Amino acid sequence: PPGPRQPREPHRATVQPMLYRLYGPEDFPQLYAIEQACFQPPFRFTRRSMQQLVSSPDSATWIAEEDRQMTGFAIVDWAAEVTPITAYIQTIEVAPAHRQRGIASALLRRVEDSASSGGAIAIGLHVAESNTAAIRLYQARGYLPQGRKEDYYAPGLHALIFAKDLA
């Protein structure tokens, strides 16, 4: 006769790991929805500006995705005709419901790799001096302060400038 029945494992939903991949044109609606959630006018990129950034040949846009839902993105670009090539991080954005999960850090690593693959020897960015979470991230990843730009975002809203060598 068969032995005693074993208790069944409780049903567990399969949790998909975060997927990181390059942007495709079909991603624009979700990407711009995150832009709208993260920034209010006049600090938000216009649709047209954002479309120009993501379609530039000298750029890379990385997407973070979980269960086919975009959770964040990052855009880096560089001027290949200027040597030495320096890359610039246009934006790193994570949907508010998905913050504090390491997504921005993973996106930052990927844009650095893309910039390096594009020939950049250094990478820089501006960050609002009030954005302490982003500043901590950049410093933890080896970015060094390069200065401060008064009224960069708007009167009274200053930016800190950070850069990192990639070579």
Short mmCIF file of N, CA and C in Angstrom, two decimals:
data_model
loop_
_atom_site.label_atom_id
_atom_site.label_comp_id
_atom_site.label_asym_id
_atom_site.label_seq_id
_atom_site.Cartn_x
_atom_site.Cartn_y
_atom_site.Cartn_z
N PRO A 1 0.84 -1.19 0.00
CA PRO A 1 0.00 0.00 0.00
C PRO A 1 0.88 1.25 0.00
N PRO A 2 0.40 2.30 -0.64
CA PRO A 2 1.19 3.53 -0.68
C PRO A 2 1.33 4.14 0.71
N GLY A 3 2.42 4.87 0.92
CA GLY A 3 2.70 5.51 2.20
C GLY A 3 1.78 6.70 2.46
N PRO A 4 1.96 7.35 3.59
CA PRO A 4 1.12 8.50 3.90
C PRO A 4 1.29 9.60 2.87
N ARG A 5 0.26 10.33 2.67
CA ARG A 5 0.31 11.44 1.70
C ARG A 5 1.20 12.55 2.23
N GLN A 6 1.97 13.07 1.35
CA GLN A 6 2.82 14.22 1.70
C GLN A 6 1.99 15.49 1.57
N PRO A 7 2.19 16.44 2.48
CA PRO A 7 1.47 17.71 2.33
C PRO A 7 1.89 18.39 1.03
N ARG A 8 0.92 19.01 0.39
CA ARG A 8 1.22 19.71 -0.86
C ARG A 8 1.91 21.03 -0.57
N GLU A 9 2.80 21.36 -1.46
CA GLU A 9 3.45 22.67 -1.37
C GLU A 9 2.40 23.75 -1.60
N PRO A 10 2.41 24.79 -0.81
CA PRO A 10 1.48 25.89 -1.11
C PRO A 10 1.81 26.49 -2.47
N HIS A 11 0.80 26.93 -3.16
CA HIS A 11 1.00 27.55 -4.48
C HIS A 11 1.74 28.88 -4.30
N ARG A 12 2.79 29.03 -5.04
CA ARG A 12 3.54 30.28 -5.00
C ARG A 12 3.52 30.89 -6.38
N ALA A 13 3.22 32.17 -6.42
CA ALA A 13 3.27 32.87 -7.71
C ALA A 13 4.73 32.94 -8.15
N THR A 14 4.95 32.74 -9.41
CA THR A 14 6.30 32.84 -9.94
C THR A 14 6.68 34.31 -10.04
N VAL A 15 7.73 34.68 -9.33
CA VAL A 15 8.20 36.06 -9.38
C VAL A 15 9.25 36.16 -10.47
N GLN A 16 8.99 36.98 -11.44
CA GLN A 16 9.94 37.17 -12.52
C GLN A 16 11.03 38.14 -12.06
N PRO A 17 12.28 37.84 -12.34
CA PRO A 17 13.34 38.78 -11.99
C PRO A 17 13.23 40.03 -12.86
N MET A 18 13.84 41.09 -12.38
CA MET A 18 13.85 42.34 -13.15
C MET A 18 14.63 42.09 -14.44
N LEU A 19 14.05 42.51 -15.53
CA LEU A 19 14.68 42.39 -16.84
C LEU A 19 15.23 43.76 -17.23
N TYR A 20 16.47 43.79 -17.67
CA TYR A 20 17.09 45.01 -18.18
C TYR A 20 17.38 44.79 -19.66
N ARG A 21 16.92 45.73 -20.48
CA ARG A 21 17.09 45.58 -21.92
C ARG A 21 17.14 46.96 -22.55
N LEU A 22 17.58 46.98 -23.80
CA LEU A 22 17.61 48.24 -24.54
C LEU A 22 16.21 48.63 -25.01
N TYR A 23 16.01 49.90 -25.16
CA TYR A 23 14.74 50.51 -25.57
C TYR A 23 14.36 50.11 -27.00
N GLY A 24 13.06 49.97 -27.23
CA GLY A 24 12.50 49.83 -28.57
C GLY A 24 11.38 50.85 -28.71
N PRO A 25 11.07 51.29 -29.94
CA PRO A 25 10.05 52.33 -30.13
C PRO A 25 8.70 52.01 -29.48
N GLU A 26 8.37 50.73 -29.36
CA GLU A 26 7.10 50.36 -28.73
C GLU A 26 7.08 50.68 -27.23
N ASP A 27 8.24 51.00 -26.66
CA ASP A 27 8.34 51.31 -25.23
C ASP A 27 7.97 52.75 -24.90
N PHE A 28 7.83 53.60 -25.92
CA PHE A 28 7.69 55.02 -25.63
C PHE A 28 6.50 55.36 -24.73
N PRO A 29 5.31 54.80 -24.94
CA PRO A 29 4.20 55.19 -24.05
C PRO A 29 4.49 54.93 -22.56
N GLN A 30 5.03 53.75 -22.24
CA GLN A 30 5.35 53.47 -20.84
C GLN A 30 6.49 54.35 -20.33
N LEU A 31 7.49 54.57 -21.19
CA LEU A 31 8.61 55.41 -20.80
C LEU A 31 8.12 56.82 -20.46
N TYR A 32 7.28 57.37 -21.32
CA TYR A 32 6.82 58.74 -21.08
C TYR A 32 5.86 58.82 -19.89
N ALA A 33 5.15 57.75 -19.61
CA ALA A 33 4.29 57.72 -18.42
C ALA A 33 5.15 57.81 -17.15
N ILE A 34 6.31 57.17 -17.15
CA ILE A 34 7.22 57.28 -16.00
C ILE A 34 7.76 58.70 -15.91
N GLU A 35 8.11 59.29 -17.04
CA GLU A 35 8.56 60.69 -17.05
C GLU A 35 7.49 61.58 -16.41
N GLN A 36 6.24 61.37 -16.77
CA GLN A 36 5.15 62.19 -16.22
C GLN A 36 4.97 61.94 -14.73
N ALA A 37 5.20 60.72 -14.27
CA ALA A 37 5.07 60.42 -12.85
C ALA A 37 6.22 61.00 -12.03
N CYS A 38 7.38 61.13 -12.66
CA CYS A 38 8.58 61.57 -11.93
C CYS A 38 8.76 63.09 -11.94
N PHE A 39 8.30 63.75 -12.97
CA PHE A 39 8.57 65.19 -13.12
C PHE A 39 7.32 65.95 -13.52
N GLN A 40 7.18 67.14 -12.98
CA GLN A 40 6.09 68.04 -13.33
C GLN A 40 6.64 69.11 -14.27
N PRO A 41 5.79 69.69 -15.13
CA PRO A 41 6.25 70.82 -15.92
C PRO A 41 6.69 71.94 -14.97
N PRO A 42 7.68 72.70 -15.26
CA PRO A 42 8.46 72.75 -16.50
C PRO A 42 9.69 71.85 -16.48
N PHE A 43 9.81 70.96 -15.49
CA PHE A 43 11.01 70.13 -15.35
C PHE A 43 10.95 68.85 -16.17
N ARG A 44 9.83 68.57 -16.73
CA ARG A 44 9.61 67.36 -17.51
C ARG A 44 10.12 67.58 -18.95
N PHE A 45 10.72 66.52 -19.52
CA PHE A 45 11.04 66.56 -20.95
C PHE A 45 9.73 66.59 -21.73
N THR A 46 9.68 67.34 -22.81
CA THR A 46 8.52 67.26 -23.69
C THR A 46 8.56 65.92 -24.41
N ARG A 47 7.42 65.49 -24.95
CA ARG A 47 7.40 64.25 -25.72
C ARG A 47 8.41 64.31 -26.86
N ARG A 48 8.42 65.44 -27.55
CA ARG A 48 9.32 65.58 -28.69
C ARG A 48 10.79 65.49 -28.26
N SER A 49 11.15 66.18 -27.18
CA SER A 49 12.54 66.12 -26.70
C SER A 49 12.91 64.70 -26.30
N MET A 50 11.99 64.03 -25.62
CA MET A 50 12.26 62.66 -25.19
C MET A 50 12.40 61.73 -26.39
N GLN A 51 11.55 61.91 -27.40
CA GLN A 51 11.67 61.07 -28.60
C GLN A 51 13.00 61.31 -29.31
N GLN A 52 13.47 62.56 -29.32
CA GLN A 52 14.78 62.84 -29.93
C GLN A 52 15.90 62.16 -29.15
N LEU A 53 15.82 62.20 -27.83
CA LEU A 53 16.86 61.56 -27.01
C LEU A 53 16.92 60.06 -27.25
N VAL A 54 15.78 59.39 -27.22
CA VAL A 54 15.78 57.93 -27.32
C VAL A 54 16.09 57.43 -28.73
N SER A 55 15.95 58.30 -29.73
CA SER A 55 16.20 57.86 -31.11
C SER A 55 17.57 58.30 -31.64
N SER A 56 18.34 59.00 -30.85
CA SER A 56 19.66 59.45 -31.30
C SER A 56 20.59 58.26 -31.53
N PRO A 57 21.34 58.27 -32.63
CA PRO A 57 22.25 57.14 -32.88
C PRO A 57 23.41 57.08 -31.88
N ASP A 58 23.76 58.22 -31.28
CA ASP A 58 24.85 58.25 -30.31
C ASP A 58 24.28 58.28 -28.89
N SER A 59 23.40 57.34 -28.62
CA SER A 59 22.79 57.26 -27.30
C SER A 59 22.40 55.82 -27.01
N ALA A 60 22.09 55.58 -25.75
CA ALA A 60 21.55 54.28 -25.35
C ALA A 60 20.48 54.54 -24.30
N THR A 61 19.37 53.87 -24.46
CA THR A 61 18.28 53.95 -23.48
C THR A 61 18.05 52.55 -22.95
N TRP A 62 18.22 52.42 -21.65
CA TRP A 62 18.01 51.14 -20.98
C TRP A 62 16.68 51.14 -20.26
N ILE A 63 16.00 50.02 -20.32
CA ILE A 63 14.69 49.83 -19.71
C ILE A 63 14.81 48.79 -18.60
N ALA A 64 14.18 49.07 -17.47
CA ALA A 64 14.00 48.06 -16.41
C ALA A 64 12.55 47.63 -16.49
N GLU A 65 12.33 46.33 -16.47
CA GLU A 65 10.99 45.81 -16.70
C GLU A 65 10.74 44.61 -15.78
N GLU A 66 9.55 44.55 -15.22
CA GLU A 66 9.14 43.44 -14.38
C GLU A 66 7.73 43.03 -14.79
N ASP A 67 7.55 41.77 -15.11
CA ASP A 67 6.25 41.28 -15.59
C ASP A 67 5.71 42.13 -16.74
N ARG A 68 6.57 42.44 -17.67
CA ARG A 68 6.24 43.22 -18.88
C ARG A 68 5.79 44.65 -18.58
N GLN A 69 6.03 45.11 -17.36
CA GLN A 69 5.69 46.47 -16.98
C GLN A 69 6.98 47.23 -16.73
N MET A 70 7.15 48.36 -17.41
CA MET A 70 8.35 49.16 -17.23
C MET A 70 8.37 49.75 -15.82
N THR A 71 9.51 49.60 -15.16
CA THR A 71 9.67 50.14 -13.81
C THR A 71 10.63 51.33 -13.78
N GLY A 72 11.43 51.47 -14.83
CA GLY A 72 12.38 52.57 -14.88
C GLY A 72 13.13 52.58 -16.19
N PHE A 73 13.89 53.65 -16.39
CA PHE A 73 14.71 53.76 -17.61
C PHE A 73 15.84 54.75 -17.37
N ALA A 74 16.83 54.69 -18.23
CA ALA A 74 17.96 55.62 -18.18
C ALA A 74 18.41 55.91 -19.60
N ILE A 75 18.81 57.16 -19.83
CA ILE A 75 19.28 57.59 -21.14
C ILE A 75 20.66 58.22 -21.01
N VAL A 76 21.58 57.75 -21.82
CA VAL A 76 22.92 58.33 -21.89
C VAL A 76 23.20 58.66 -23.35
N ASP A 77 23.90 59.76 -23.59
CA ASP A 77 24.31 60.07 -24.96
C ASP A 77 25.74 60.59 -24.97
N TRP A 78 26.29 60.65 -26.17
CA TRP A 78 27.67 61.09 -26.35
C TRP A 78 27.81 61.67 -27.74
N ALA A 79 28.82 62.51 -27.90
CA ALA A 79 29.10 63.10 -29.21
C ALA A 79 30.29 62.37 -29.81
N ALA A 80 30.02 61.45 -30.71
CA ALA A 80 31.08 60.61 -31.27
C ALA A 80 32.05 61.40 -32.14
N GLU A 81 31.62 62.56 -32.64
CA GLU A 81 32.51 63.34 -33.52
C GLU A 81 33.48 64.22 -32.74
N VAL A 82 33.34 64.29 -31.43
CA VAL A 82 34.22 65.09 -30.58
C VAL A 82 35.12 64.14 -29.81
N THR A 83 36.44 64.39 -29.87
CA THR A 83 37.35 63.53 -29.11
C THR A 83 38.09 64.38 -28.09
N PRO A 84 38.39 63.87 -26.93
CA PRO A 84 37.94 62.57 -26.48
C PRO A 84 36.43 62.58 -26.21
N ILE A 85 35.83 61.43 -26.38
CA ILE A 85 34.38 61.31 -26.23
C ILE A 85 34.02 61.30 -24.73
N THR A 86 33.09 62.18 -24.38
CA THR A 86 32.55 62.23 -23.03
C THR A 86 31.05 62.00 -23.12
N ALA A 87 30.56 61.11 -22.30
CA ALA A 87 29.13 60.79 -22.30
C ALA A 87 28.42 61.66 -21.26
N TYR A 88 27.11 61.79 -21.43
CA TYR A 88 26.29 62.57 -20.52
C TYR A 88 25.02 61.79 -20.19
N ILE A 89 24.75 61.62 -18.92
CA ILE A 89 23.53 60.94 -18.49
C ILE A 89 22.41 61.96 -18.52
N GLN A 90 21.48 61.78 -19.46
CA GLN A 90 20.36 62.70 -19.58
C GLN A 90 19.37 62.53 -18.44
N THR A 91 19.10 61.28 -18.08
CA THR A 91 18.14 61.02 -17.01
C THR A 91 18.21 59.57 -16.57
N ILE A 92 17.92 59.35 -15.31
CA ILE A 92 17.66 58.02 -14.77
C ILE A 92 16.38 58.18 -13.96
N GLU A 93 15.36 57.39 -14.32
CA GLU A 93 14.05 57.54 -13.68
C GLU A 93 13.51 56.17 -13.28
N VAL A 94 12.99 56.11 -12.08
CA VAL A 94 12.35 54.89 -11.59
C VAL A 94 10.95 55.28 -11.12
N ALA A 95 9.97 54.51 -11.55
CA ALA A 95 8.59 54.77 -11.15
C ALA A 95 8.51 54.80 -9.62
N PRO A 96 7.76 55.74 -9.07
CA PRO A 96 7.71 55.89 -7.60
C PRO A 96 7.42 54.59 -6.85
N ALA A 97 6.56 53.74 -7.35
CA ALA A 97 6.22 52.50 -6.65
C ALA A 97 7.36 51.48 -6.63
N HIS A 98 8.40 51.71 -7.42
CA HIS A 98 9.49 50.73 -7.54
C HIS A 98 10.83 51.24 -7.03
N ARG A 99 10.83 52.33 -6.33
CA ARG A 99 12.09 52.90 -5.82
C ARG A 99 12.61 52.09 -4.63
N GLN A 100 13.87 52.30 -4.33
CA GLN A 100 14.55 51.64 -3.20
C GLN A 100 14.71 50.13 -3.42
N ARG A 101 14.82 49.73 -4.68
CA ARG A 101 15.01 48.31 -5.00
C ARG A 101 16.29 48.05 -5.78
N GLY A 102 17.14 49.08 -5.94
CA GLY A 102 18.39 48.91 -6.67
C GLY A 102 18.25 49.07 -8.17
N ILE A 103 17.09 49.48 -8.65
CA ILE A 103 16.87 49.61 -10.09
C ILE A 103 17.72 50.73 -10.68
N ALA A 104 17.77 51.88 -10.02
CA ALA A 104 18.57 53.00 -10.53
C ALA A 104 20.04 52.62 -10.61
N SER A 105 20.53 51.91 -9.62
CA SER A 105 21.93 51.49 -9.62
C SER A 105 22.22 50.54 -10.79
N ALA A 106 21.31 49.60 -11.03
CA ALA A 106 21.49 48.67 -12.15
C ALA A 106 21.43 49.40 -13.49
N LEU A 107 20.52 50.36 -13.61
CA LEU A 107 20.44 51.16 -14.84
C LEU A 107 21.71 51.98 -15.03
N LEU A 108 22.22 52.54 -13.95
CA LEU A 108 23.45 53.34 -14.03
C LEU A 108 24.61 52.49 -14.54
N ARG A 109 24.75 51.28 -14.03
CA ARG A 109 25.83 50.40 -14.52
C ARG A 109 25.69 50.15 -16.02
N ARG A 110 24.47 49.97 -16.48
CA ARG A 110 24.25 49.67 -17.90
C ARG A 110 24.54 50.89 -18.79
N VAL A 111 24.16 52.08 -18.36
CA VAL A 111 24.46 53.25 -19.21
C VAL A 111 25.96 53.53 -19.22
N GLU A 112 26.63 53.26 -18.11
CA GLU A 112 28.09 53.40 -18.11
C GLU A 112 28.73 52.43 -19.11
N ASP A 113 28.27 51.19 -19.11
CA ASP A 113 28.80 50.20 -20.06
C ASP A 113 28.53 50.61 -21.50
N SER A 114 27.33 51.13 -21.78
CA SER A 114 27.00 51.57 -23.14
C SER A 114 27.88 52.75 -23.56
N ALA A 115 28.08 53.69 -22.65
CA ALA A 115 28.93 54.85 -22.95
C ALA A 115 30.36 54.41 -23.25
N SER A 116 30.85 53.49 -22.44
CA SER A 116 32.20 52.97 -22.65
C SER A 116 32.29 52.25 -23.99
N SER A 117 31.29 51.45 -24.32
CA SER A 117 31.26 50.75 -25.61
C SER A 117 31.18 51.74 -26.77
N GLY A 118 30.57 52.90 -26.53
CA GLY A 118 30.48 53.95 -27.54
C GLY A 118 31.76 54.76 -27.69
N GLY A 119 32.77 54.42 -26.88
CA GLY A 119 34.06 55.08 -26.98
C GLY A 119 34.29 56.18 -25.96
N ALA A 120 33.34 56.40 -25.07
CA ALA A 120 33.50 57.47 -24.08
C ALA A 120 34.58 57.10 -23.06
N ILE A 121 35.38 58.10 -22.70
CA ILE A 121 36.41 57.89 -21.68
C ILE A 121 35.96 58.44 -20.32
N ALA A 122 34.88 59.22 -20.34
CA ALA A 122 34.34 59.80 -19.10
C ALA A 122 32.84 59.98 -19.27
N ILE A 123 32.17 60.13 -18.13
CA ILE A 123 30.72 60.30 -18.14
C ILE A 123 30.37 61.35 -17.08
N GLY A 124 29.41 62.19 -17.41
CA GLY A 124 29.02 63.24 -16.48
C GLY A 124 27.52 63.39 -16.40
N LEU A 125 27.09 64.23 -15.47
CA LEU A 125 25.66 64.46 -15.26
C LEU A 125 25.45 65.69 -14.40
N HIS A 126 24.23 66.19 -14.43
CA HIS A 126 23.76 67.20 -13.50
C HIS A 126 22.71 66.54 -12.62
N VAL A 127 22.66 66.94 -11.36
CA VAL A 127 21.65 66.42 -10.44
C VAL A 127 21.21 67.57 -9.53
N ALA A 128 19.91 67.63 -9.28
CA ALA A 128 19.41 68.67 -8.38
C ALA A 128 20.09 68.51 -7.02
N GLU A 129 20.57 69.62 -6.48
CA GLU A 129 21.30 69.51 -5.21
C GLU A 129 20.40 69.05 -4.06
N SER A 130 19.09 69.08 -4.27
CA SER A 130 18.15 68.58 -3.26
C SER A 130 17.89 67.08 -3.40
N ASN A 131 18.38 66.44 -4.46
CA ASN A 131 18.12 65.02 -4.71
C ASN A 131 19.19 64.17 -4.02
N THR A 132 19.06 64.06 -2.71
CA THR A 132 20.09 63.39 -1.93
C THR A 132 20.22 61.90 -2.26
N ALA A 133 19.11 61.24 -2.59
CA ALA A 133 19.19 59.81 -2.93
C ALA A 133 20.04 59.60 -4.18
N ALA A 134 19.83 60.43 -5.19
CA ALA A 134 20.62 60.30 -6.42
C ALA A 134 22.09 60.65 -6.17
N ILE A 135 22.32 61.67 -5.38
CA ILE A 135 23.71 62.07 -5.08
C ILE A 135 24.44 60.93 -4.38
N ARG A 136 23.78 60.28 -3.41
CA ARG A 136 24.40 59.14 -2.72
C ARG A 136 24.70 58.01 -3.71
N LEU A 137 23.79 57.75 -4.65
CA LEU A 137 24.01 56.71 -5.65
C LEU A 137 25.25 57.04 -6.50
N TYR A 138 25.32 58.26 -7.01
CA TYR A 138 26.44 58.62 -7.87
C TYR A 138 27.76 58.56 -7.11
N GLN A 139 27.78 59.03 -5.89
CA GLN A 139 29.01 58.98 -5.11
C GLN A 139 29.42 57.53 -4.83
N ALA A 140 28.46 56.68 -4.54
CA ALA A 140 28.76 55.26 -4.28
C ALA A 140 29.32 54.58 -5.52
N ARG A 141 28.96 55.06 -6.71
CA ARG A 141 29.44 54.48 -7.96
C ARG A 141 30.71 55.18 -8.47
N GLY A 142 31.32 56.04 -7.65
CA GLY A 142 32.61 56.62 -8.01
C GLY A 142 32.55 57.95 -8.73
N TYR A 143 31.40 58.58 -8.78
CA TYR A 143 31.29 59.91 -9.40
C TYR A 143 31.84 60.94 -8.43
N LEU A 144 32.59 61.89 -8.99
CA LEU A 144 33.20 62.93 -8.17
C LEU A 144 32.58 64.28 -8.50
N PRO A 145 32.40 65.14 -7.47
CA PRO A 145 31.82 66.46 -7.73
C PRO A 145 32.75 67.31 -8.59
N GLN A 146 32.15 68.00 -9.55
CA GLN A 146 32.91 68.85 -10.47
C GLN A 146 32.52 70.32 -10.36
N GLY A 147 31.48 70.60 -9.61
CA GLY A 147 31.04 71.97 -9.46
C GLY A 147 29.55 72.07 -9.24
N ARG A 148 29.08 73.28 -9.36
CA ARG A 148 27.67 73.58 -9.09
C ARG A 148 27.21 74.57 -10.15
N LYS A 149 26.03 74.38 -10.66
CA LYS A 149 25.46 75.28 -11.67
C LYS A 149 24.25 75.97 -11.04
N GLU A 150 24.37 77.27 -10.82
CA GLU A 150 23.29 78.06 -10.23
C GLU A 150 22.09 78.11 -11.18
N ASP A 151 20.91 78.03 -10.63
CA ASP A 151 19.67 78.21 -11.38
C ASP A 151 19.57 77.29 -12.61
N TYR A 152 20.16 76.11 -12.54
CA TYR A 152 20.19 75.20 -13.69
C TYR A 152 18.80 74.74 -14.08
N TYR A 153 18.00 74.37 -13.10
CA TYR A 153 16.66 73.85 -13.38
C TYR A 153 15.61 74.96 -13.45
N ALA A 154 15.81 75.98 -12.63
CA ALA A 154 14.89 77.13 -12.56
C ALA A 154 15.52 78.11 -11.57
N PRO A 155 15.04 79.33 -11.52
CA PRO A 155 15.59 80.25 -10.52
C PRO A 155 15.51 79.65 -9.12
N GLY A 156 16.64 79.57 -8.46
CA GLY A 156 16.71 79.03 -7.12
C GLY A 156 16.87 77.52 -7.04
N LEU A 157 16.82 76.83 -8.18
CA LEU A 157 16.99 75.37 -8.21
C LEU A 157 18.32 75.04 -8.88
N HIS A 158 19.30 74.75 -8.05
CA HIS A 158 20.67 74.57 -8.51
C HIS A 158 20.99 73.10 -8.77
N ALA A 159 21.99 72.88 -9.61
CA ALA A 159 22.43 71.52 -9.93
C ALA A 159 23.87 71.33 -9.47
N LEU A 160 24.16 70.13 -9.03
CA LEU A 160 25.54 69.71 -8.81
C LEU A 160 25.98 68.96 -10.04
N ILE A 161 27.23 69.10 -10.38
CA ILE A 161 27.81 68.43 -11.55
C ILE A 161 28.73 67.33 -11.05
N PHE A 162 28.53 66.13 -11.56
CA PHE A 162 29.36 64.99 -11.19
C PHE A 162 29.94 64.37 -12.47
N ALA A 163 31.10 63.73 -12.32
CA ALA A 163 31.71 63.04 -13.46
C ALA A 163 32.50 61.84 -12.94
N LYS A 164 32.76 60.94 -13.87
CA LYS A 164 33.50 59.72 -13.55
C LYS A 164 34.32 59.32 -14.77
N ASP A 165 35.55 58.88 -14.55
CA ASP A 165 36.37 58.34 -15.63
C ASP A 165 35.89 56.93 -15.94
N LEU A 166 35.82 56.61 -17.22
CA LEU A 166 35.44 55.27 -17.65
C LEU A 166 36.62 54.48 -18.17
N ALA A 167 37.69 55.16 -18.47
CA ALA A 167 38.86 54.49 -19.07
C ALA A 167 39.58 53.61 -18.06
#
